[in-house]
PDB file of C-alpha atoms in Angstrom:
ATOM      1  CA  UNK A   1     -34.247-169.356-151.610  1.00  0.00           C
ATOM      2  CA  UNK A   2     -34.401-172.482-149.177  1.00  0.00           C
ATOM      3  CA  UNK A   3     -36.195-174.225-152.506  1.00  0.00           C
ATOM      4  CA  UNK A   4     -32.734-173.250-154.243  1.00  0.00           C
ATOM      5  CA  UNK A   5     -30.432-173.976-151.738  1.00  0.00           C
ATOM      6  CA  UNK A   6     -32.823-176.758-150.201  1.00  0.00           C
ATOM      7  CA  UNK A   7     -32.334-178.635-153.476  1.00  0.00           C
ATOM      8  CA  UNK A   8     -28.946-178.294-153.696  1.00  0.00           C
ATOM      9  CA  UNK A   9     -28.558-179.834-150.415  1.00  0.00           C
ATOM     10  CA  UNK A  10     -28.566-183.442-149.705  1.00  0.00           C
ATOM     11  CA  UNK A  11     -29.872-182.312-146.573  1.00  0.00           C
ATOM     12  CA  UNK A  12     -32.476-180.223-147.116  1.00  0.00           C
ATOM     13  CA  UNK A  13     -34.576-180.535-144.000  1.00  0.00           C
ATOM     14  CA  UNK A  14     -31.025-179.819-141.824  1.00  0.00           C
ATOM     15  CA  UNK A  15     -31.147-175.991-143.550  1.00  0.00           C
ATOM     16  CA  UNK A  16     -34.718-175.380-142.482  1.00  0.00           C
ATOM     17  CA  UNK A  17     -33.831-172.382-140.855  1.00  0.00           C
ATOM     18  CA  UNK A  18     -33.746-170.765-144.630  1.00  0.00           C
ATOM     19  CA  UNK A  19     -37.882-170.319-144.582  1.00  0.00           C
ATOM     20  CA  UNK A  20     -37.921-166.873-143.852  1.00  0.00           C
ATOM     21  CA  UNK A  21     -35.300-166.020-146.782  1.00  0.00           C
ATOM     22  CA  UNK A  22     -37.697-168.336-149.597  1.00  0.00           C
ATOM     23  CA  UNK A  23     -39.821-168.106-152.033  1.00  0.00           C
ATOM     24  CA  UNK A  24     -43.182-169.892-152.651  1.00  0.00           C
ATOM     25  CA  UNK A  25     -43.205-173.603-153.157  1.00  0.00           C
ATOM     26  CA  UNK A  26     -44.406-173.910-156.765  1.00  0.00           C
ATOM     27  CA  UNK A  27     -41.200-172.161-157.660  1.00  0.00           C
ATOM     28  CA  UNK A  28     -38.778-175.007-156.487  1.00  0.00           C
ATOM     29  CA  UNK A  29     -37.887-176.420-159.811  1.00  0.00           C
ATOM     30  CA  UNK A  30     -37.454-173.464-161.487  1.00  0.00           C
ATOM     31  CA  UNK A  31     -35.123-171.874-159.117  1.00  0.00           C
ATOM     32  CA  UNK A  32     -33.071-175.315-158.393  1.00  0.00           C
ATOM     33  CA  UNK A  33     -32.462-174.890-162.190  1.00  0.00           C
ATOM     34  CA  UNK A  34     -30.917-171.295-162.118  1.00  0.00           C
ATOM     35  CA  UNK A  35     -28.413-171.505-159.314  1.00  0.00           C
ATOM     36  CA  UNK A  36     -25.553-172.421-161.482  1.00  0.00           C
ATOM     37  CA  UNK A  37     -22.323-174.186-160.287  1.00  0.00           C
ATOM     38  CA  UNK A  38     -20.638-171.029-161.535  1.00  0.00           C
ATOM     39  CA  UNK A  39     -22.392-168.467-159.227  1.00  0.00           C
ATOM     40  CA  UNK A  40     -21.910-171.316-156.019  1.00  0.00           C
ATOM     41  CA  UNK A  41     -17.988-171.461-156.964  1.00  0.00           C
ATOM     42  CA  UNK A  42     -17.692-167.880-157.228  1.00  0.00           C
ATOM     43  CA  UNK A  43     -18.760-167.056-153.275  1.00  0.00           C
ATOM     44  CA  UNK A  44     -15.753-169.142-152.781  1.00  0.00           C
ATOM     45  CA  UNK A  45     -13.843-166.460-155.024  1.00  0.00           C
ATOM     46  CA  UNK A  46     -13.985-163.419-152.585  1.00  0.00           C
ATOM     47  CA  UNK A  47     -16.187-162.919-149.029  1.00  0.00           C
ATOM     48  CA  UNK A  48     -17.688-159.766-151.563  1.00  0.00           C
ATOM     49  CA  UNK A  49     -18.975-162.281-153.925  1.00  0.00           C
ATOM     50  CA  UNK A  50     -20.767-164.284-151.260  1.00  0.00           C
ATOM     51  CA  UNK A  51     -22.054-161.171-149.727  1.00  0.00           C
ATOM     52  CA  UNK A  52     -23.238-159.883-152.918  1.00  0.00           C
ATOM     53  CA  UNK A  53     -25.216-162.767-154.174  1.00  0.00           C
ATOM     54  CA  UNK A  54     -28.850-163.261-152.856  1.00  0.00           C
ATOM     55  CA  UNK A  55     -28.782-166.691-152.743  1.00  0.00           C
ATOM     56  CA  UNK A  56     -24.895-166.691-151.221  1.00  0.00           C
ATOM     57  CA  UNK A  57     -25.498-164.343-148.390  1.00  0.00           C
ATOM     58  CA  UNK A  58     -28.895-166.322-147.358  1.00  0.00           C
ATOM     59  CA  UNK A  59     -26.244-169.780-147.353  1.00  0.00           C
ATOM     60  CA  UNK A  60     -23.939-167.881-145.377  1.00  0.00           C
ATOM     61  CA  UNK A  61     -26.545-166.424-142.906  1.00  0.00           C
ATOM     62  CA  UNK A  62     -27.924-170.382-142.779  1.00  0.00           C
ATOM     63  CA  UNK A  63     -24.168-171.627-141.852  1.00  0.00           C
ATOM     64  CA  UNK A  64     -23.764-169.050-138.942  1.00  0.00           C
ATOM     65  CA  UNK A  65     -27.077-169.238-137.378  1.00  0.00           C
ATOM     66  CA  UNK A  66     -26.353-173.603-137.464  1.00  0.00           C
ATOM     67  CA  UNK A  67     -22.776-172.719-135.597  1.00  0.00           C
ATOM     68  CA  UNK A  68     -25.199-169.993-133.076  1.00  0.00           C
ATOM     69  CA  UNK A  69     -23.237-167.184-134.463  1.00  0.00           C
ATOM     70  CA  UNK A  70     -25.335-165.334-136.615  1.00  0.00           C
ATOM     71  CA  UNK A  71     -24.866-162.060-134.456  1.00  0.00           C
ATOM     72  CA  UNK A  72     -21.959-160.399-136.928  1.00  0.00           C
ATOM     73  CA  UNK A  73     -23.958-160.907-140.329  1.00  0.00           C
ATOM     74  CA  UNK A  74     -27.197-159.255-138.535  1.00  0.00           C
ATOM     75  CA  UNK A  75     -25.123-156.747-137.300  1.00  0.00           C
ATOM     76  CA  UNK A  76     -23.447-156.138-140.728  1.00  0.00           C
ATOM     77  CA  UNK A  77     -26.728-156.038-142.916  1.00  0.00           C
ATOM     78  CA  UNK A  78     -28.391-153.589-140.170  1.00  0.00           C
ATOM     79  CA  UNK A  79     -25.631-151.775-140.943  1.00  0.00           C
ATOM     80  CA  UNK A  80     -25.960-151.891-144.530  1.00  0.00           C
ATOM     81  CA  UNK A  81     -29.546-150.945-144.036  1.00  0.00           C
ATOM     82  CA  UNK A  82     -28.789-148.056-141.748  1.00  0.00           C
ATOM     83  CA  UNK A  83     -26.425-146.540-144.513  1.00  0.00           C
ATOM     84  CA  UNK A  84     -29.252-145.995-146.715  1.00  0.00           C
ATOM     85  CA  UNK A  85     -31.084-143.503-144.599  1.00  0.00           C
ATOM     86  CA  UNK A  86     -32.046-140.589-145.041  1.00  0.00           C
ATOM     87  CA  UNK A  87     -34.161-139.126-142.604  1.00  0.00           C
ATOM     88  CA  UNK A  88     -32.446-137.779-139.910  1.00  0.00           C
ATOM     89  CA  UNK A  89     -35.292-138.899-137.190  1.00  0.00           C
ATOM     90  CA  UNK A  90     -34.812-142.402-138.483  1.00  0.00           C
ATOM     91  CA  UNK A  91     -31.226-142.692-138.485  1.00  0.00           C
ATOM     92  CA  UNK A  92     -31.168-141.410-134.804  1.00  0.00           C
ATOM     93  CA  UNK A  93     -33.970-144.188-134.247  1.00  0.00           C
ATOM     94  CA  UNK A  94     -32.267-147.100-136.200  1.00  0.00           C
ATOM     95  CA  UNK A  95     -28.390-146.082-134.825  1.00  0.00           C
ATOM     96  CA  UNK A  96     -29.768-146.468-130.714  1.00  0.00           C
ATOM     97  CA  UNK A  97     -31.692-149.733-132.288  1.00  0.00           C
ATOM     98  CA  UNK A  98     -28.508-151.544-133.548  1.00  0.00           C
ATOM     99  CA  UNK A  99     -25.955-150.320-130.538  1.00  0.00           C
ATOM    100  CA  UNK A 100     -29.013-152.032-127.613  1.00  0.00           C
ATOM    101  CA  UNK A 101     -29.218-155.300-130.052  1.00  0.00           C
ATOM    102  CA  UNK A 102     -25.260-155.374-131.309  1.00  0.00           C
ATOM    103  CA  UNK A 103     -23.030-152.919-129.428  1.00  0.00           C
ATOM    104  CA  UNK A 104     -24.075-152.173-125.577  1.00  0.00           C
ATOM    105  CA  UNK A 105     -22.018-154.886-123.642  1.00  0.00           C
ATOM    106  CA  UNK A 106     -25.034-157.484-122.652  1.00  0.00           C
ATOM    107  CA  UNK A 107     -26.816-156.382-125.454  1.00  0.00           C
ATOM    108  CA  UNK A 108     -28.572-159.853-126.978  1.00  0.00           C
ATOM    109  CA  UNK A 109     -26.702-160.202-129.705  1.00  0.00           C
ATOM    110  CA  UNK A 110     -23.618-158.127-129.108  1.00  0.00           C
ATOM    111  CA  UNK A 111     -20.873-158.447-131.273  1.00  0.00           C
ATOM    112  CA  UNK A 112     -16.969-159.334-130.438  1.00  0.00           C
ATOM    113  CA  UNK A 113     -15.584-155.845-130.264  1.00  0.00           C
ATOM    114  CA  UNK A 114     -12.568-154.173-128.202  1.00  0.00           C
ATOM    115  CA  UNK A 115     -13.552-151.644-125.587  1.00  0.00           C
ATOM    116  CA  UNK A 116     -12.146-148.819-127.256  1.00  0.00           C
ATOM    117  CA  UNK A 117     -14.119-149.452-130.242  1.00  0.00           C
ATOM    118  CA  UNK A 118     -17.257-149.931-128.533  1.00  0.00           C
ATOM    119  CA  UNK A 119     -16.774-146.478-127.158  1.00  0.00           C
ATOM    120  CA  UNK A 120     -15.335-144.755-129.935  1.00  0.00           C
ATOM    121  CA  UNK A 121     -18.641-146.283-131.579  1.00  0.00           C
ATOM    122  CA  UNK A 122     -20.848-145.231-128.709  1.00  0.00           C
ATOM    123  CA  UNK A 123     -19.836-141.353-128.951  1.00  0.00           C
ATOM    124  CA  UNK A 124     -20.182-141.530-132.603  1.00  0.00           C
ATOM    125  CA  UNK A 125     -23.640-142.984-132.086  1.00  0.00           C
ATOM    126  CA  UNK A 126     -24.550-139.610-130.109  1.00  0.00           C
ATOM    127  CA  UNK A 127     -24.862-137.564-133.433  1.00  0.00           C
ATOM    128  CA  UNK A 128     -25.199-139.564-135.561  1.00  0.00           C
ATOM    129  CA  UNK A 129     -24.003-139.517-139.605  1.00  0.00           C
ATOM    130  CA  UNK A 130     -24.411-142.259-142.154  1.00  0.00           C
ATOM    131  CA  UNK A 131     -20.988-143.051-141.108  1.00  0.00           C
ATOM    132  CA  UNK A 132     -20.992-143.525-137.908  1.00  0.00           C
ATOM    133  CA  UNK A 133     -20.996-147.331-137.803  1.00  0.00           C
ATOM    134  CA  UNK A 134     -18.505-147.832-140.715  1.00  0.00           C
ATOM    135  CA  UNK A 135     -15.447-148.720-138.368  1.00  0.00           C
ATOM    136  CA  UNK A 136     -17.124-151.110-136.197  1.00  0.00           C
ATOM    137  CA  UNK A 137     -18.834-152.410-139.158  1.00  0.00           C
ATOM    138  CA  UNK A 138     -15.455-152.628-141.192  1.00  0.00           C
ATOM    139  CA  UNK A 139     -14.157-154.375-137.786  1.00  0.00           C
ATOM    140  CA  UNK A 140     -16.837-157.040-137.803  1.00  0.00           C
ATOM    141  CA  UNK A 141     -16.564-157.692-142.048  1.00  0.00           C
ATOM    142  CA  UNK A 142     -12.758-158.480-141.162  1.00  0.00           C
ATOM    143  CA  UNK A 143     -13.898-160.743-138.273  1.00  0.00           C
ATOM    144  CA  UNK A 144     -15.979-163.019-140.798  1.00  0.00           C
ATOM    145  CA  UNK A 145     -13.914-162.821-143.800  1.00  0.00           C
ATOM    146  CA  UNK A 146     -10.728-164.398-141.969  1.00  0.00           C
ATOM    147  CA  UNK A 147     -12.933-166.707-139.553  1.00  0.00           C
ATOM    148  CA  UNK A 148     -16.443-167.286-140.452  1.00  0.00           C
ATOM    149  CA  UNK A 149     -15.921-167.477-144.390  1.00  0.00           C
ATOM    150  CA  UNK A 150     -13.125-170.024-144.353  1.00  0.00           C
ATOM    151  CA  UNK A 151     -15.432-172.117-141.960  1.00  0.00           C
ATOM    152  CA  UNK A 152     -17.687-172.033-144.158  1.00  0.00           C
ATOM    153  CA  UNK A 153     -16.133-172.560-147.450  1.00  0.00           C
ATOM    154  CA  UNK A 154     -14.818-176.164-145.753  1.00  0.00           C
ATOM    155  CA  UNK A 155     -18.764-176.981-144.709  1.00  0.00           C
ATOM    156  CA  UNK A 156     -20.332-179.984-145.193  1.00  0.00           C
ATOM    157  CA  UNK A 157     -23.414-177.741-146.194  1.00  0.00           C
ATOM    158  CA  UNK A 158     -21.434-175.422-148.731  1.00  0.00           C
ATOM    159  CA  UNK A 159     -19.466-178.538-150.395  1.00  0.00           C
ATOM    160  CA  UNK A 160     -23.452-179.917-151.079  1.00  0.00           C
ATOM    161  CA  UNK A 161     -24.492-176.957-152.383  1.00  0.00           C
ATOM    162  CA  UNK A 162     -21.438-177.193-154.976  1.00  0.00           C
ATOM    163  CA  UNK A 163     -21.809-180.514-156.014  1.00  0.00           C
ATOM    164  CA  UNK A 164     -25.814-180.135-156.249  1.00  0.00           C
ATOM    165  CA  UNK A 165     -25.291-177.362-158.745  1.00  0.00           C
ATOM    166  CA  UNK A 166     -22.436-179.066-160.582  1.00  0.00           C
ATOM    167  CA  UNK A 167     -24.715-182.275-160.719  1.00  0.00           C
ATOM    168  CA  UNK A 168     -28.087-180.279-161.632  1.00  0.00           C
ATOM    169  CA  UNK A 169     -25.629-178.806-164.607  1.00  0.00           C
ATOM    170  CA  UNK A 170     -24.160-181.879-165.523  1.00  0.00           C
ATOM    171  CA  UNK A 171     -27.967-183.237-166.329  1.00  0.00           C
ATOM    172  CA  UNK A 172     -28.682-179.826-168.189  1.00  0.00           C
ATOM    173  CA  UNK A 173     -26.185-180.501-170.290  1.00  0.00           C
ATOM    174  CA  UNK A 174     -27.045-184.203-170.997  1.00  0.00           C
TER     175      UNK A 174
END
């Protein structure tokens, strides 16, 4: 991903936080090539559409972690992950997991979040359902999408990514 996004970049060493999110090395030109300007103007469509994309969300989580705010998207894709369970032992296990890293007030990476959701959260967390993190969760999605995502729609790093893609086309079609 960092080779996709890397390339796109005029900056590429500035985004070397991406590393963990990559692929191998030898496939750098062939994945510069398939990140179209298309799929890099669509994130800019809808905060879904960023999400969504592999390649989008791995930008986005690159942006926040530059601005040391990486905390909600964490919290949100634990919470995505913690959805998909379904073992009861694990979703007990994973639920007390995300509320010491995200939720509990001093937690490390606790999340902006009123009292009274923190507690309605916290006795939800006591049995808890599949469900039980959708409101905070839902609380924290609405918290990017109308302060995080504009921020970084009007990046320096997303407006390279565009015109990388747009100028990789632009030779493709030469």
């Amino acid at each position: 991903m960092k080779t996709r996004l890397g390339c796109l970049s005029k900056k590429s060493d500035s985004y070397s936080d991406f590393s963990e999110f990559l692929p191998p090395a030898h496939e750098t030109t062939a994945r510069c090539l398939k990140l179209s300007t298309d799929e890099v103007v669509r994130w800019s469509e809808s905060f879904d559409h960023l999400l969504a994309h592999k390649y989008g969300l791995a930008a986005f989580r690159t942006f926040l972690k530059s601005e040391f705010s990486d905390e909600n998207i964490e919290f949100w894709m634990a919470c995505e992950e913690y959805k998909k369970i379904k073992s009861s032992t694990k979703l007990v296990s994973k639920a007390n997991k995300i509320f010491k890293e995200f939720i509990e007030v001093q937690s490390p990476r606790e999340v902006n979040i009123d009292y009274r959701t923190r507690e309605k959260t916290k006795q939800s967390l006591s049995d808890p359902t599949p469900a039980s993190l959708n409101e905070v969760q839902g609380k924290i999605y609405s918290l990017m999408e109308k302060d995080s995502y504009p921020r970084f729609l009007r990046s320096k790093m997303y407006q390279d990514i565009v015109n990388r893609a747009h100028a990789q086309g632009q030779r493709r079609s030469v």
